[in-house]
mmCIF file of C-alpha atoms in Angstrom:
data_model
loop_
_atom_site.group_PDB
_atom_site.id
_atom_site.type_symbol
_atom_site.label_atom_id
_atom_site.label_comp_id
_atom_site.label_asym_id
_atom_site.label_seq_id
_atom_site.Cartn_x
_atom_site.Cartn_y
_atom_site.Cartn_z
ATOM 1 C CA UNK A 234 0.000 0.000 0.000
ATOM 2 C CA UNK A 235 3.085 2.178 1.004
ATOM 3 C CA UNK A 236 0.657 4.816 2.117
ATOM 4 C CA UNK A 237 -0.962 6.446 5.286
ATOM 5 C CA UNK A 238 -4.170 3.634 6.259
ATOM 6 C CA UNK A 239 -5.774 6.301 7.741
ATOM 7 C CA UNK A 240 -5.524 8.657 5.341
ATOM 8 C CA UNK A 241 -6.829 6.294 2.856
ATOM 9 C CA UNK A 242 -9.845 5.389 4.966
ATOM 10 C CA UNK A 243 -10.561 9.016 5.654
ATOM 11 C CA UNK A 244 -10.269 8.447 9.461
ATOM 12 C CA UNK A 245 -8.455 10.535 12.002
ATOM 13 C CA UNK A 246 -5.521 8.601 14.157
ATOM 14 C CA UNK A 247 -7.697 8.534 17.092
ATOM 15 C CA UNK A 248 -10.807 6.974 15.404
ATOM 16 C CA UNK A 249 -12.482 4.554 17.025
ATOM 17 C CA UNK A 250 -12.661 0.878 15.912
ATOM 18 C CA UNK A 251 -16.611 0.858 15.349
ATOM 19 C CA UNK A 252 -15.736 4.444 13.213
ATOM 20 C CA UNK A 253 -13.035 2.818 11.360
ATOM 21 C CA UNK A 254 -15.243 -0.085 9.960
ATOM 22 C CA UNK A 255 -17.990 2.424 9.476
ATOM 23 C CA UNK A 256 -15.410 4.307 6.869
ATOM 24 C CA UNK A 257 -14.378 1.232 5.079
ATOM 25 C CA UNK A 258 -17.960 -0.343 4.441
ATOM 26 C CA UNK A 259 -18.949 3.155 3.015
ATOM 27 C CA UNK A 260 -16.063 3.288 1.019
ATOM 28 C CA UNK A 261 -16.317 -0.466 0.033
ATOM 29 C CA UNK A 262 -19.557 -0.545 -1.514
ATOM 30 C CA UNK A 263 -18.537 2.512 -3.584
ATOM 31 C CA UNK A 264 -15.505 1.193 -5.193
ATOM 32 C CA UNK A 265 -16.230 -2.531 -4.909
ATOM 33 C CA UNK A 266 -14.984 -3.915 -8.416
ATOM 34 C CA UNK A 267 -18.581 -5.529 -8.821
ATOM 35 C CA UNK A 268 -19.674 -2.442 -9.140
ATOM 36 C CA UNK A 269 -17.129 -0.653 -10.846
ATOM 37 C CA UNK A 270 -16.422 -3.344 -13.968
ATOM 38 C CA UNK A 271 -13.659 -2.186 -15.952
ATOM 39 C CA UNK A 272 -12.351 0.687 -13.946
ATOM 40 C CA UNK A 273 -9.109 0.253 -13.189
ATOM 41 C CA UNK A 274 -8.708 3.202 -11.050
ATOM 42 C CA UNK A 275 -11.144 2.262 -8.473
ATOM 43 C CA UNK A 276 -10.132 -1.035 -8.646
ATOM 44 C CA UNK A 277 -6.467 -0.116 -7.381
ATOM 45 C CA UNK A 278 -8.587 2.333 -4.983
ATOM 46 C CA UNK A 279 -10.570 -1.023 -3.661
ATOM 47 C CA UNK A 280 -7.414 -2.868 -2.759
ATOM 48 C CA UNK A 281 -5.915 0.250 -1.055
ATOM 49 C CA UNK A 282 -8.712 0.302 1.281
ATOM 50 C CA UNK A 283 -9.177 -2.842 1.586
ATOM 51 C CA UNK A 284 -5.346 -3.091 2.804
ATOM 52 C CA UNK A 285 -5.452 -0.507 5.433
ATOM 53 C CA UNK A 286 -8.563 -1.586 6.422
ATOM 54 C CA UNK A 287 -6.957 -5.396 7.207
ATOM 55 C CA UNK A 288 -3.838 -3.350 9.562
ATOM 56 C CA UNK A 289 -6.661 -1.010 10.992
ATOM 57 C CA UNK A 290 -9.184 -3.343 11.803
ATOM 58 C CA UNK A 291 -6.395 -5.529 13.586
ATOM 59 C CA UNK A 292 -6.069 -4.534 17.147
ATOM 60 C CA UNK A 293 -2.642 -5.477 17.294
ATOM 61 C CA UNK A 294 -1.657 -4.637 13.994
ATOM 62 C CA UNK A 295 -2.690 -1.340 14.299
ATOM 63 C CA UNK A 296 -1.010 -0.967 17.773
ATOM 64 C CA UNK A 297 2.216 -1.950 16.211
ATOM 65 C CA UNK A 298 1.746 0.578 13.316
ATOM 66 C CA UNK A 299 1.090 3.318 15.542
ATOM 67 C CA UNK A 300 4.217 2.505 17.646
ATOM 68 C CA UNK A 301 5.991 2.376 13.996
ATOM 69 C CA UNK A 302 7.447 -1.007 14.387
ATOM 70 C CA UNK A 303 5.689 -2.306 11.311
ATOM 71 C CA UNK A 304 5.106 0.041 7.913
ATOM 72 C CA UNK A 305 1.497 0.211 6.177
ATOM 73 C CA UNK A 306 2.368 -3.172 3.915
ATOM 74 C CA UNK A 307 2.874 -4.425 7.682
ATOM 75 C CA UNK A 308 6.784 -5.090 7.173
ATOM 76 C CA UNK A 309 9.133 -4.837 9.805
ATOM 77 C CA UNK A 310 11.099 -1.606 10.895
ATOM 78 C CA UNK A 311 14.134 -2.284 11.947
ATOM 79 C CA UNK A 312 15.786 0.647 13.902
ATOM 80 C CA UNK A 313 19.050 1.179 15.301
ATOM 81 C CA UNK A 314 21.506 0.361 12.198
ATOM 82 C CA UNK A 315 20.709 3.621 10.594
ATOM 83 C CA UNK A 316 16.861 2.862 10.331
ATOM 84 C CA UNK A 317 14.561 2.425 7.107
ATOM 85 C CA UNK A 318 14.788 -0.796 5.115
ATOM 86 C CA UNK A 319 12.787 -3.173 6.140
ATOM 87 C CA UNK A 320 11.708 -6.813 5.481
ATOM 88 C CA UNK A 321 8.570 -8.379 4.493
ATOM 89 C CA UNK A 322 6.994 -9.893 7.817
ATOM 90 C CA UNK A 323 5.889 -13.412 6.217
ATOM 91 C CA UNK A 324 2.107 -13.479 5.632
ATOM 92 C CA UNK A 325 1.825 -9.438 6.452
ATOM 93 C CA UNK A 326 2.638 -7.897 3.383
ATOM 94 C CA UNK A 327 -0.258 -6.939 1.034
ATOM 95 C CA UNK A 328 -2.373 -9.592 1.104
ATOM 96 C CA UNK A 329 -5.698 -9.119 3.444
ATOM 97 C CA UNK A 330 -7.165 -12.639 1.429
ATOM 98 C CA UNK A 331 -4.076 -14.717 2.030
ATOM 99 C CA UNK A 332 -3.933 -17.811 3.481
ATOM 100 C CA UNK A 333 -5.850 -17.302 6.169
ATOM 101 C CA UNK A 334 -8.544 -16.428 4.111
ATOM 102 C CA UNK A 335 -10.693 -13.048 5.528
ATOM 103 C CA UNK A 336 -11.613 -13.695 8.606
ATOM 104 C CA UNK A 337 -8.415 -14.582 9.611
ATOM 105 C CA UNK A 338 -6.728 -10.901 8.371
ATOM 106 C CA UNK A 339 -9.068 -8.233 10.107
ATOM 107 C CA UNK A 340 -12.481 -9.037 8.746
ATOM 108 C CA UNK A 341 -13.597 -10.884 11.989
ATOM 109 C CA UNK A 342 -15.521 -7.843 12.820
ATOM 110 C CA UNK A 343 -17.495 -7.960 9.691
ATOM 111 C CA UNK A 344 -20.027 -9.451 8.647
ATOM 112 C CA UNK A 345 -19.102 -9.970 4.732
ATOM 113 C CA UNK A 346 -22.792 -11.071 3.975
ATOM 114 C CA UNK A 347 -24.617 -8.370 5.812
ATOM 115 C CA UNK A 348 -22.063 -5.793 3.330
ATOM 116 C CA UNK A 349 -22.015 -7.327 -0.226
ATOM 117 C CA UNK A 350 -24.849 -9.354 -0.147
ATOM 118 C CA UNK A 351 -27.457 -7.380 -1.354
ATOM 119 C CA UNK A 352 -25.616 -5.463 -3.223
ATOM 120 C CA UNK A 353 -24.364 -7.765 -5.904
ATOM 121 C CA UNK A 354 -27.064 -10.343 -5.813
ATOM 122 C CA UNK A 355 -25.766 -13.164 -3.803
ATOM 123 C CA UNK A 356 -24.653 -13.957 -0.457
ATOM 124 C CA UNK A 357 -20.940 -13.384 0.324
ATOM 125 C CA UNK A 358 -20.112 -16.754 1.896
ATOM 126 C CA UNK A 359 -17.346 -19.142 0.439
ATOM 127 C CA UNK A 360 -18.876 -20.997 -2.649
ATOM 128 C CA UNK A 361 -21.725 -18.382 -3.173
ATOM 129 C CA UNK A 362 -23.442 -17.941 -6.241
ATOM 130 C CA UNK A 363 -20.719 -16.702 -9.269
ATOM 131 C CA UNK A 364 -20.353 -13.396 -9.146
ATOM 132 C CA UNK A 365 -22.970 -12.621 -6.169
ATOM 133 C CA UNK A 366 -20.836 -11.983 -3.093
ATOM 134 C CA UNK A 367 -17.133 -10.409 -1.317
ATOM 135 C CA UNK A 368 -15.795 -13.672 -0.409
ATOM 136 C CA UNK A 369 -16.360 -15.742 -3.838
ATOM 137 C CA UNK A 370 -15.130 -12.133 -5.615
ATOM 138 C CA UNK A 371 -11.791 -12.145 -3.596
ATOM 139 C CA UNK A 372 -10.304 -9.134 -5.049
ATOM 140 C CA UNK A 373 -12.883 -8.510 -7.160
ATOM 141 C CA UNK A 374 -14.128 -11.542 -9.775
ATOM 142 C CA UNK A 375 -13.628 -10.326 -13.471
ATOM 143 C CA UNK A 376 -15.907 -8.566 -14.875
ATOM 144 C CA UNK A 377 -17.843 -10.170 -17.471
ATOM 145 C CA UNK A 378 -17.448 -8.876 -21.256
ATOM 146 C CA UNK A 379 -20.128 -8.714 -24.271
ATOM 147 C CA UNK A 380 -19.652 -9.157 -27.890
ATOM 148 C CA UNK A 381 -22.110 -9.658 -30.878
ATOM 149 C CA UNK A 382 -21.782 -12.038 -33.493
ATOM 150 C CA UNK A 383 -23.614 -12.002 -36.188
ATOM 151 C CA UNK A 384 -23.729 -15.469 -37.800
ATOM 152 C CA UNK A 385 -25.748 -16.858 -41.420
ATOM 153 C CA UNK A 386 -29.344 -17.920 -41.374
ATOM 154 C CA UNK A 387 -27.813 -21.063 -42.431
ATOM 155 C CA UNK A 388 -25.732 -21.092 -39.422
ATOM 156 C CA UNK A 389 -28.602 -20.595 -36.804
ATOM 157 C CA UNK A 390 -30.215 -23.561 -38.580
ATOM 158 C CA UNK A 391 -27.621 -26.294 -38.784
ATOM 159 C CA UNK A 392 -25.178 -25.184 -36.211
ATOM 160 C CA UNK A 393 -21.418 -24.058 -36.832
ATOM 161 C CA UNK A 394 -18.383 -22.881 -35.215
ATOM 162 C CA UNK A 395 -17.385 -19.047 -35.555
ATOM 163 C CA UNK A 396 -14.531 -17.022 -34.212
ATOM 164 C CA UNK A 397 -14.896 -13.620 -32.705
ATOM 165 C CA UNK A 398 -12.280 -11.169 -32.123
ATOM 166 C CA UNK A 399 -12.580 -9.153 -29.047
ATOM 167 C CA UNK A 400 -10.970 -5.426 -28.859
ATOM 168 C CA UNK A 401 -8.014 -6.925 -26.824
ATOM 169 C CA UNK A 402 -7.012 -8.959 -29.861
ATOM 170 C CA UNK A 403 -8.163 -11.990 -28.000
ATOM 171 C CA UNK A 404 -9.985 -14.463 -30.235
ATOM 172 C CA UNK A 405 -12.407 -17.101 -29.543
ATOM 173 C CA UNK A 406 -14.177 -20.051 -31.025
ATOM 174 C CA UNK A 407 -17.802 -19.874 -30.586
ATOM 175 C CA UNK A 408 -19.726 -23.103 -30.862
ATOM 176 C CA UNK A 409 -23.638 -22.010 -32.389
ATOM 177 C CA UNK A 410 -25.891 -24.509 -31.697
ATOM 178 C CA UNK A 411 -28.194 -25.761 -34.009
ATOM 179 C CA UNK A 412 -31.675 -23.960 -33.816
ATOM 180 C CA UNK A 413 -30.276 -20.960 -32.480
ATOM 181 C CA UNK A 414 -32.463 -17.586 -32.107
ATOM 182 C CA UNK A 415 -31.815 -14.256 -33.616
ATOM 183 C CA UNK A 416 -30.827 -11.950 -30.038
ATOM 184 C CA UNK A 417 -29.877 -15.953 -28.199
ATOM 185 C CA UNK A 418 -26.997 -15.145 -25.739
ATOM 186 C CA UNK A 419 -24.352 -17.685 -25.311
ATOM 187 C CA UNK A 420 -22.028 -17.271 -22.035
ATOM 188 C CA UNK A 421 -18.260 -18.665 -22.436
ATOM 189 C CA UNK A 422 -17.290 -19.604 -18.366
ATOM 190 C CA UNK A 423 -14.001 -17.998 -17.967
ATOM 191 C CA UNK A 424 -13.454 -16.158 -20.862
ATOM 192 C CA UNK A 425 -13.681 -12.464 -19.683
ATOM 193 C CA UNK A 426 -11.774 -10.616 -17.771
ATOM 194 C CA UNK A 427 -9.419 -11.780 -15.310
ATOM 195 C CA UNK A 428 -9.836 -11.280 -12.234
ATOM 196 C CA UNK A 429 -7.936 -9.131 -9.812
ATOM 197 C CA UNK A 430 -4.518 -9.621 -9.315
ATOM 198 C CA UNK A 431 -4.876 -13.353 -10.355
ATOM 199 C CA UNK A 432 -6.572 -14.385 -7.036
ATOM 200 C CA UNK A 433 -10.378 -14.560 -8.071
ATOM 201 C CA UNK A 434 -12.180 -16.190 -10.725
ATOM 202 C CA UNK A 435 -12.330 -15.116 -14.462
ATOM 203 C CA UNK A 436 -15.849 -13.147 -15.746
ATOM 204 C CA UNK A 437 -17.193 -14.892 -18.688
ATOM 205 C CA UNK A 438 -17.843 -13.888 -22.207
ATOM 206 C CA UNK A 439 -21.359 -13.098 -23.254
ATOM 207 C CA UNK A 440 -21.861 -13.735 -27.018
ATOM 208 C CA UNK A 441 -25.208 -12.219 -28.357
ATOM 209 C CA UNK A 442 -25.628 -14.444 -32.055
ATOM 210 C CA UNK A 443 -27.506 -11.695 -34.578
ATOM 211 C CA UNK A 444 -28.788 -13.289 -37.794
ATOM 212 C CA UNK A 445 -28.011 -11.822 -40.636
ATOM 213 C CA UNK A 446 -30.291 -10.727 -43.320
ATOM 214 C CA UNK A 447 -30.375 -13.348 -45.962
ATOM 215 C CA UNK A 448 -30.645 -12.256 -50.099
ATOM 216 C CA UNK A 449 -33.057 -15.105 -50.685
ATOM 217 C CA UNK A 450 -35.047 -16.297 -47.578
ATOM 218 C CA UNK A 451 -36.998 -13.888 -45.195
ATOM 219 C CA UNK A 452 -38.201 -14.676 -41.808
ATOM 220 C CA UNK A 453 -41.306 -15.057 -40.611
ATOM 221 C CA UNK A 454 -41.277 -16.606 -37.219
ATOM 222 C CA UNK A 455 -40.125 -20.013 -37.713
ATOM 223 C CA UNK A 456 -41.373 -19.748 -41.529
ATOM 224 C CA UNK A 457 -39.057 -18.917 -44.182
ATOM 225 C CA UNK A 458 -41.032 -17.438 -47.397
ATOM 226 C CA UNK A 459 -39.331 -16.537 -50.561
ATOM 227 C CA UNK A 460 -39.836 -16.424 -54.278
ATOM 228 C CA UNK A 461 -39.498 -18.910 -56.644
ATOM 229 C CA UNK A 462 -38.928 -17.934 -60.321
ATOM 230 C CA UNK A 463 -40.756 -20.553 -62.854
ATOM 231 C CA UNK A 464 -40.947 -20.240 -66.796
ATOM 232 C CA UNK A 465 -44.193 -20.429 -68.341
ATOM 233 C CA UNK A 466 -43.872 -24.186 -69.668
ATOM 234 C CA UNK A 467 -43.498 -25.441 -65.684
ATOM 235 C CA UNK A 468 -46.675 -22.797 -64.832
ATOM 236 C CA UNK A 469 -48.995 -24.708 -68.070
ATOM 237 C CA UNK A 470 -47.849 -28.029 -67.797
ATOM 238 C CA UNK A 471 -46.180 -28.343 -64.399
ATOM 239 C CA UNK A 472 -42.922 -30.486 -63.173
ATOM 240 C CA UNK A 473 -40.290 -30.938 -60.947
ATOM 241 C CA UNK A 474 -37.638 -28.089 -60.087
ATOM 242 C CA UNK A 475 -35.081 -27.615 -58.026
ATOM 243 C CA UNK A 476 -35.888 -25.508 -55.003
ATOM 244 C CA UNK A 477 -32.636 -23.798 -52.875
ATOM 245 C CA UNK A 478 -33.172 -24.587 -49.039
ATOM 246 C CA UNK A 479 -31.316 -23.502 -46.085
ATOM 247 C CA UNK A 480 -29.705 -26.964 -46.396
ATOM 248 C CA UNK A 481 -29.243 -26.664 -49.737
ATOM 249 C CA UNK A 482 -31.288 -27.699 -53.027
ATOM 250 C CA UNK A 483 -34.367 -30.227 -52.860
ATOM 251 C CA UNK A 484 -36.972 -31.037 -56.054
ATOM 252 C CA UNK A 485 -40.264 -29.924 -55.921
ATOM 253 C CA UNK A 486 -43.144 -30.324 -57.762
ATOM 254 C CA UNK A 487 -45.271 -27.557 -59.779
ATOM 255 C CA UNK A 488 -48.689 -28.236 -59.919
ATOM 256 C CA UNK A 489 -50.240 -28.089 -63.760
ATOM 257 C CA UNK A 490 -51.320 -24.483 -64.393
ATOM 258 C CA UNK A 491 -49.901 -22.632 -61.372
ATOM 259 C CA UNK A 492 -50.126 -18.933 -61.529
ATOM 260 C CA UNK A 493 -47.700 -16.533 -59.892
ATOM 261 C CA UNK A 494 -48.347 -15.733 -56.320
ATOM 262 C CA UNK A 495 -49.287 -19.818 -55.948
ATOM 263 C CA UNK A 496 -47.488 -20.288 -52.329
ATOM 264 C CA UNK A 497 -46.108 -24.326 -52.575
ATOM 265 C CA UNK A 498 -44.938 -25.287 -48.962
ATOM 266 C CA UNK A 499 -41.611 -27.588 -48.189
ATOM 267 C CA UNK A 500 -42.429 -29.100 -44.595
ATOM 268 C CA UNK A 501 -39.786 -28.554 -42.124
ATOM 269 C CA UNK A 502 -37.410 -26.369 -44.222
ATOM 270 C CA UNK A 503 -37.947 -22.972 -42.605
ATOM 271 C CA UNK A 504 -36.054 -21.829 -39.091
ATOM 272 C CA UNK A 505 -36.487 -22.409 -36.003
ATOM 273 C CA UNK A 506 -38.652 -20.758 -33.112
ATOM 274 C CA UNK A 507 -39.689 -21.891 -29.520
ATOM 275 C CA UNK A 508 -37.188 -24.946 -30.379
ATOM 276 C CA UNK A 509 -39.756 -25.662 -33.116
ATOM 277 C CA UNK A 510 -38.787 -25.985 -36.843
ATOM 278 C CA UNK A 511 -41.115 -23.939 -39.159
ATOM 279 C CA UNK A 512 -42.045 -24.785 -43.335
ATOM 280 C CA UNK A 513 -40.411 -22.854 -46.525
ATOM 281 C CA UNK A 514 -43.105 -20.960 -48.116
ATOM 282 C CA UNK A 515 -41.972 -20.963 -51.990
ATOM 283 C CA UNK A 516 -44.327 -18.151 -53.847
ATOM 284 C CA UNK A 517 -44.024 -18.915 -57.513
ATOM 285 C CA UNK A 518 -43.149 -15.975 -59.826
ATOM 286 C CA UNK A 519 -43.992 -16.951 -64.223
ATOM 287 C CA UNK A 520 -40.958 -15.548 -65.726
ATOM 288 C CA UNK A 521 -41.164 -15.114 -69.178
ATOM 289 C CA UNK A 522 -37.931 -15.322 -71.745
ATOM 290 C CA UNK A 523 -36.520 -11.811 -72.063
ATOM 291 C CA UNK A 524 -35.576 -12.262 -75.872
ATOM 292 C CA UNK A 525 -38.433 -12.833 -78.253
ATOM 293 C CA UNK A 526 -39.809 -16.304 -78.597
ATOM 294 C CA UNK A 527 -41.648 -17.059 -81.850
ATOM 295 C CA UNK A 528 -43.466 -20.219 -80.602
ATOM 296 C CA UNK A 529 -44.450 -18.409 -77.494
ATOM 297 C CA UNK A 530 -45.375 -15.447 -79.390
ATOM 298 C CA UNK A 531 -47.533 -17.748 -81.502
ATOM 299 C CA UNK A 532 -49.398 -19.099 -78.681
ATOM 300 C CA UNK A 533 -50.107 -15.946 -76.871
ATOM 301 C CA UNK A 534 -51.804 -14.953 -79.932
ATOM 302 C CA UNK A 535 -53.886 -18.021 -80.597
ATOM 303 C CA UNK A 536 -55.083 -17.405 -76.665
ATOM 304 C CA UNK A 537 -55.917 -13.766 -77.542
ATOM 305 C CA UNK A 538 -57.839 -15.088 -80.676
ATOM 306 C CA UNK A 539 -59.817 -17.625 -78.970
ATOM 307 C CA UNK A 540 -60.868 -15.564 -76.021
ATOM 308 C CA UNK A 541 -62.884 -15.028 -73.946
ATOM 309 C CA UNK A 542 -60.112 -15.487 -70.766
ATOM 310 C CA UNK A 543 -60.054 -11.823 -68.771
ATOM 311 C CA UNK A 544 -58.082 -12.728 -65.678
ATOM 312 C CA UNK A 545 -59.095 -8.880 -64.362
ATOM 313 C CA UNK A 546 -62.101 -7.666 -63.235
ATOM 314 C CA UNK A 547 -63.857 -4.848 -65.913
#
């Protein structure tokens, strides 16, 4: 810490032990790296208190301090051969979660649930929910980091692997499951940021998958519609095409005398929704040669001669 523990608690010399625990709660839940993710500065802030608070909040500790035969990292001072130096004290220096865990390094006075518990959403007892409470923090867990993806229509549908680079230059394989929803989160355990100083648990990665618009399929909850392009012969006298998929091409047949706008339906070839797999919706479109066609020219006219088909309305 190699500072004044008072000083950083805000406390006068004479304070009181009930007045110094008072200052470091209030401080605590302000700079707590829970609630500070990705601030670096009152992360360094956190352990600063949290260091003066372990000397302070030890009776003895504190005693020694004041008498100045320990330092504020609680290392020896050794007086009498031209004073300063000093040596680390083993187990003293720096480290109010060492071995002995909290309770053992000035916490006894605190009760770690009653102070982080309801403030980050979990109690703050060894083995707690992830990310909920002091204890299972340590230091302060890692925060947790978001990305987006955006992945293929085809991808949410059969499943893939993606990478995704994050602004660290980190990258990361991200498995997409098959079925997977346009906004669907996927959490990667360990994968954010580290924790502090090494001595808490990782925050995880939060992938958000966005589909991407697709040039031939649109979405209609788990439906996929799209148009299908015919000529005129497969509209009059009907047969088999090939129809692109999601999965890729499969035949289907044109009904004899289909008109564009007929909607023809491929079961279970559309998304997914609700974990449910919806139809492709193919809405047939009569495209007609763009170069002239003397046989089709012919029978156009013979159909104009023989009348009396209006398809409109007068």
């Amino acid at each position: 810490m190699a500072g004044d523990p008072y000083k950083e608690l805000g406390v006068a010399r004479g304070a009181s032990a009930d007045e110094i625990k008072k200052a470091f709660r209030k401080l605590a839940k302000e700079l707590h790296p829970d609630k500070n993710p990705g601030n670096t500065v009152a992360d360094e802030r956190f352990k600063r208190i949290t260091a003066a608070f372990d000397l302070l909040g030890d009776k003895e500790k504190r005693a020694r301090f004041d008498r100045g035969e320990i330092d504020a990292d609680g290392r020896e001072q050794f007086r009498g051969f031209g004073g300063g130096g000093g040596q680390t004290r083993g187990g003293q220096g720096g480290d109010p979660f060492g071995q002995g865990g909290a309770r053992q390094q000035g916490f006894e006075n605190i009760d770690l649930d009653e102070l982080f518990g309801g403030m980050f959403g979990g109690g703050a007892r060894p083995g707690g929910a992830r990310g909920g409470g002091f204890a299972n923090a340590g230091l302060g867990r890692g925060a947790d980091v978001k990305a987006t993806l955006e992945i293929s229509l085809e991808d949410s549908i059969s499943g893939a692997t993606r990478r995704i680079q994050f602004s660290d230059g980190r990258t990361l394989d991200v498995t997409i499951p098959k079925g997977a929803a346009d906004g669907q989160t996927i959490r990667l355990r360990g994968q954010g940021a580290p924790g502090v100083s090494g001595r808490s648990e990782a925050g995880d990665a939060l992938i958000t998958l966005k589909i991407a618009r697709h040039p031939v399929f649109t979405r209609d909850g788990a439906d996929l519609t799209m148009d299908l392009p015919i000529t005129l012969s497969d509209a009059v006298l009907g047969g088999k095409i090939p129809v692109r998929t999601p999965e890729g091409a499969v035949s289907m047949t044109i009904p004899k005398g289909s008109n564009s706008g007929k909607v023809l339906r491929l079961k279970g070839r559309g998304a997914f929704a609700d974990g449910k797999r919806g139809d492709l919706l193919a809405k047939l479109m009569v495209m007609l040669p763009e170069e002239e066609n003397a046989a089709l020219t012919k029978v156009a006219q013979a159909m104009r001669d023989a009348g009396p088909f209006k398809p409109w309305r007068e």
